[in-house]
mmCIF file of C-alpha atoms and ligand atoms in Angstrom:
data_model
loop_
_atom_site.group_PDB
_atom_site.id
_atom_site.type_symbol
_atom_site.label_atom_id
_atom_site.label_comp_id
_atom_site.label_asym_id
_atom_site.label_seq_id
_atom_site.Cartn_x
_atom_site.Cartn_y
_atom_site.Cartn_z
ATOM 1 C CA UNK W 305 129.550 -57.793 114.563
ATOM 2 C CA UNK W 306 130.058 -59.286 111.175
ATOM 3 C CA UNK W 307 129.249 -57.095 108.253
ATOM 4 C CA UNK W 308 129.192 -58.252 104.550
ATOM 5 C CA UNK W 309 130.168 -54.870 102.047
ATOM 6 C CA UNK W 310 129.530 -54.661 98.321
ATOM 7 C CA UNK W 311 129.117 -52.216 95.995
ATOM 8 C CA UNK W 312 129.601 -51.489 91.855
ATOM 9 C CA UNK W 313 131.789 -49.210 90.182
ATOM 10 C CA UNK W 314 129.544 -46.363 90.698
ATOM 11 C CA UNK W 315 129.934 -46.707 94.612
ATOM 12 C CA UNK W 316 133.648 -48.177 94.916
ATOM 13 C CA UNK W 317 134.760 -44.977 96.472
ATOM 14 C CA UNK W 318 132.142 -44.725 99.436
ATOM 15 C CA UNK W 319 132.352 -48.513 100.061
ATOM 16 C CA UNK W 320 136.001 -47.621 100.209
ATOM 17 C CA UNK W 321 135.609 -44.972 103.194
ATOM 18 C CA UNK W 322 133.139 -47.474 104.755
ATOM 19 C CA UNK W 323 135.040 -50.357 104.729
ATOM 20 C CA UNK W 324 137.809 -48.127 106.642
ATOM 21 C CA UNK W 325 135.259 -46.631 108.926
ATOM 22 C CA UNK W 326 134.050 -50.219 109.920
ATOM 23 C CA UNK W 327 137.422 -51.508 110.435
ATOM 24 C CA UNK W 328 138.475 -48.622 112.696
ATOM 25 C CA UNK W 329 135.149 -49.007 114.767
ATOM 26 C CA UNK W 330 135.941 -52.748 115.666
ATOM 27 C CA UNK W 331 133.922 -54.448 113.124
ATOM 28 C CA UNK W 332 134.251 -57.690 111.457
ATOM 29 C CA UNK W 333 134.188 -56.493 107.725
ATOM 30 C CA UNK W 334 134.236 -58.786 104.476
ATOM 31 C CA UNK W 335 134.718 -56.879 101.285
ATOM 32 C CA UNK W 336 132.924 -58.679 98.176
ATOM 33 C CA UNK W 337 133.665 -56.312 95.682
ATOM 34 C CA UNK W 338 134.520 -54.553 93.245
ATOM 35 C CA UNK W 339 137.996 -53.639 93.948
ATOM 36 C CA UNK W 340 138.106 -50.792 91.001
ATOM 37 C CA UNK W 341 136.552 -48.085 89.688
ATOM 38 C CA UNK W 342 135.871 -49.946 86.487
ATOM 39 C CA UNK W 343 132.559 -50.447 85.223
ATOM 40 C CA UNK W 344 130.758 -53.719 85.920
ATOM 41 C CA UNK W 345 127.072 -54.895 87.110
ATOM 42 C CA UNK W 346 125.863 -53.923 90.142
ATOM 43 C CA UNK W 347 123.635 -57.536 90.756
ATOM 44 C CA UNK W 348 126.317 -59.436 90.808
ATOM 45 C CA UNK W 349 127.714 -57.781 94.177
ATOM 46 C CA UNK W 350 123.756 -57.912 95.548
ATOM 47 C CA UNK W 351 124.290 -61.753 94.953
ATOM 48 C CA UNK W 352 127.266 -62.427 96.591
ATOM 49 C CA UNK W 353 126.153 -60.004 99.798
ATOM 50 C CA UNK W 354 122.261 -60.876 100.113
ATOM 51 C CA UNK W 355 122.966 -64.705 100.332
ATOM 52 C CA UNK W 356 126.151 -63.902 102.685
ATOM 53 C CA UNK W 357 123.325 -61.941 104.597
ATOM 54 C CA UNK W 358 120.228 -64.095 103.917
ATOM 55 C CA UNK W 359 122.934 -67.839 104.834
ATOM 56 C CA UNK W 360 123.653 -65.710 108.468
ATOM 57 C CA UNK W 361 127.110 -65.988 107.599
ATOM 58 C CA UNK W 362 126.754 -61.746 108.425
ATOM 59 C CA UNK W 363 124.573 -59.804 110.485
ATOM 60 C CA UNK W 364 124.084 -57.049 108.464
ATOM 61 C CA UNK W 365 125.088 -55.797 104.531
ATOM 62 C CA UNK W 366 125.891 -52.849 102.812
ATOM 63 C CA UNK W 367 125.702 -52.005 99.129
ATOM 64 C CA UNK W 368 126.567 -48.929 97.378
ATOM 65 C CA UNK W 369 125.872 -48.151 94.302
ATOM 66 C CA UNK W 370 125.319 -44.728 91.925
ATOM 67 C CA UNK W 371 121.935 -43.884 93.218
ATOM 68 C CA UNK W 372 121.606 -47.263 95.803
ATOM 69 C CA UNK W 373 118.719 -48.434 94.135
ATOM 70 C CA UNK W 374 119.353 -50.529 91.483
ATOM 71 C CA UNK W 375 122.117 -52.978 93.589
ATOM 72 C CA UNK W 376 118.976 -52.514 96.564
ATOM 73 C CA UNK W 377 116.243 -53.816 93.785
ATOM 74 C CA UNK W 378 118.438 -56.910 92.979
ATOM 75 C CA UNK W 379 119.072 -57.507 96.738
ATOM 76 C CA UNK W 380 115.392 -57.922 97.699
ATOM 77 C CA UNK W 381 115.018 -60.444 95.290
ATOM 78 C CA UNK W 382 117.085 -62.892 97.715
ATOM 79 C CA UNK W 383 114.226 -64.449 100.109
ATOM 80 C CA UNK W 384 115.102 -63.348 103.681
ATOM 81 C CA UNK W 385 116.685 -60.039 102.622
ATOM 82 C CA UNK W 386 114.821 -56.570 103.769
ATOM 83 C CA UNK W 387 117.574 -54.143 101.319
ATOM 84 C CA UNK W 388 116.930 -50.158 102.427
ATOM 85 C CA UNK W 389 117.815 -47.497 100.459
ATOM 86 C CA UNK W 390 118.749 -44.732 103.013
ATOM 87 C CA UNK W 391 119.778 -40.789 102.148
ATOM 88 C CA UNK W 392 119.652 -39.819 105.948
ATOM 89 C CA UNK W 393 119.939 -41.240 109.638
ATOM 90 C CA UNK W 394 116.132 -40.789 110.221
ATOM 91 C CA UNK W 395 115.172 -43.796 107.405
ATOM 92 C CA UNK W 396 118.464 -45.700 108.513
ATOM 93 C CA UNK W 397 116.573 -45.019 112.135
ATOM 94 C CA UNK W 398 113.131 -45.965 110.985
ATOM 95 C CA UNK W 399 114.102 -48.892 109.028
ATOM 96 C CA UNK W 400 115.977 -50.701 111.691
ATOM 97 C CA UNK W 401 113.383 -50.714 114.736
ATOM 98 C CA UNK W 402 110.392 -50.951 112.118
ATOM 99 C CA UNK W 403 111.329 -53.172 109.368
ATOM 100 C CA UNK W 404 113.951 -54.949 110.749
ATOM 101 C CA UNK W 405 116.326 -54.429 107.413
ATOM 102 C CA UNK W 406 119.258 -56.407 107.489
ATOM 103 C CA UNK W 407 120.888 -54.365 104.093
ATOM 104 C CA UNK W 408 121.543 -51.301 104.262
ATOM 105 C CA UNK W 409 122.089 -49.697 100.702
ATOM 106 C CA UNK W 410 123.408 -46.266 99.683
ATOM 107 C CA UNK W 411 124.395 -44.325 96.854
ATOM 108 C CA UNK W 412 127.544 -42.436 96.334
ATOM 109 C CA UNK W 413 126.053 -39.873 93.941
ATOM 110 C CA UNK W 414 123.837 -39.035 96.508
ATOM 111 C CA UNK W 415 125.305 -38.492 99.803
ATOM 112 C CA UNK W 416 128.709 -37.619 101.053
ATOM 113 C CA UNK W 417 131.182 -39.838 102.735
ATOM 114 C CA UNK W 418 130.403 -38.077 106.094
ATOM 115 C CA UNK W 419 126.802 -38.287 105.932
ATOM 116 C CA UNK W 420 127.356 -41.881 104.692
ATOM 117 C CA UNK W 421 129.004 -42.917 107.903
ATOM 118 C CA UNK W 422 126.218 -41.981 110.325
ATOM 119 C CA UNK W 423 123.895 -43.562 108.414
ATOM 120 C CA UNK W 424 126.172 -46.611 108.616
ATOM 121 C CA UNK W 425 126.407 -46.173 112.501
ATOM 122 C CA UNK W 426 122.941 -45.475 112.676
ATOM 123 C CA UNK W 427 121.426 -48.266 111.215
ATOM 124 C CA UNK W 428 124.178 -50.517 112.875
ATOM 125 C CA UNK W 429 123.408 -48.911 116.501
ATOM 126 C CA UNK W 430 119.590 -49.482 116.203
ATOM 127 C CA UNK W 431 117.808 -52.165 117.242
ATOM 128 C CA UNK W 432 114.543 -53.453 115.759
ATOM 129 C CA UNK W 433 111.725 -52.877 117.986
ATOM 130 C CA UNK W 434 109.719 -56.155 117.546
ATOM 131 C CA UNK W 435 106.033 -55.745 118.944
ATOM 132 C CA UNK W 436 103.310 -54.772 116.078
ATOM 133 C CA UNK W 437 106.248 -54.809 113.495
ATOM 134 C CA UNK W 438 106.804 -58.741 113.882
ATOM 135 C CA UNK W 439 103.477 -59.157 111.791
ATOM 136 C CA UNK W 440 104.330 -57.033 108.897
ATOM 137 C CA UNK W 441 107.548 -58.588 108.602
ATOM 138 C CA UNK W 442 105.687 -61.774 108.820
ATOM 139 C CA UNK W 443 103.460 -60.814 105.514
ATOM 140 C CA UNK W 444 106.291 -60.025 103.796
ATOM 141 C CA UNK W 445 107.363 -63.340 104.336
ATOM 142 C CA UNK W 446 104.382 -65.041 102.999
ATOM 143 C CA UNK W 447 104.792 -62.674 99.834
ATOM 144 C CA UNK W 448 107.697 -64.150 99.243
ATOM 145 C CA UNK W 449 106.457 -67.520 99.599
ATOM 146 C CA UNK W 450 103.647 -67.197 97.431
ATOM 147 C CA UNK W 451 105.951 -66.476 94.265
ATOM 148 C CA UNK W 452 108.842 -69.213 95.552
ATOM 149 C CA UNK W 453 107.444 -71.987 94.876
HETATM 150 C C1 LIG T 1212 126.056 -47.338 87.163
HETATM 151 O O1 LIG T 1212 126.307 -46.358 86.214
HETATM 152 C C2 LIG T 1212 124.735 -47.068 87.851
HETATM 153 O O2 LIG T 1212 123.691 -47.337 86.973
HETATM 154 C C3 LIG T 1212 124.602 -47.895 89.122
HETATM 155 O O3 LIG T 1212 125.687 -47.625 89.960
HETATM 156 C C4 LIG T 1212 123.368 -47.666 89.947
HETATM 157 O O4 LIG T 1212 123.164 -46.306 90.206
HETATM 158 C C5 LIG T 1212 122.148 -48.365 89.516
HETATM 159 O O5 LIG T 1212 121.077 -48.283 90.146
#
């Protein structure tokens, strides 16, 4: 499984311990960035990992970032991305089988690296459960339709 990684400075160290994690567990892994601790903006990582993500290049993303949120924000504006902001494995759970995210974002002022890396599993282990959850996904399609033109 190919995975696209990204975070800012605020989340270099996780993305760090992830990248190794992945790379250990037989995954495909492309790091996009940053390779420091030193500041810089957190959209530009988004960028390069929600159109890696959104292109099918990757199955699945993950950005870190202080809190997770504002590198998640910038990802959703990509059409075709569904970014989640997950603190624990029930969400990373939940968000895989009912909104079929294909991000998974994080932030490394929030959780520890071990907590970090079963959400990771978590959300890479679970499938998305289709059924009634196609048509929401669907809606949120046409949303972003409706202000893409
Ligand atoms: C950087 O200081 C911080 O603002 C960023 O990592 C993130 O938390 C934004 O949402």
């Amino acid at each position: 499984m190919k995975i696209a990684l990204g975070a800012d400075h605020g989340g270099y160290e996780l993305k760090e311990e992830i990248n190794k994690y992945l790379k250990e567990n037989g995954y495909e892994v492309k790091d996009f960035g940053t390779f420091s601790a030193e500041s810089c903006d957190y959209p530009d990582y988004s960028l390069k990992v929600a159109e890696a993500v959104a292109n099918k290049e990757f199955e699945f993303g993950i950005l870190i970032c202080g809190t997770g949120i504002g590198i998640g924000i910038a990802a959703n504006k990509v059409p075709g991305i569904r970014a989640a902001l997950c603190s624990d494995t029930f969400s990373a759970h939940a968000t895989r089988e009912h909104n079929d995210a294909n991000i998974l974002t994080m932030g490394q002022r929030v959780v520890g690296a071990g907590l970090a890396i079963d959400i990771v599993k978590t959300f890479l282990e679970t499938k998305f459960e289709g059924d009634r959850h196609i048509k929401r996904i669907n809606k949120i399609t046409e949303i972003e339709k409706k202000y893409n033109k």
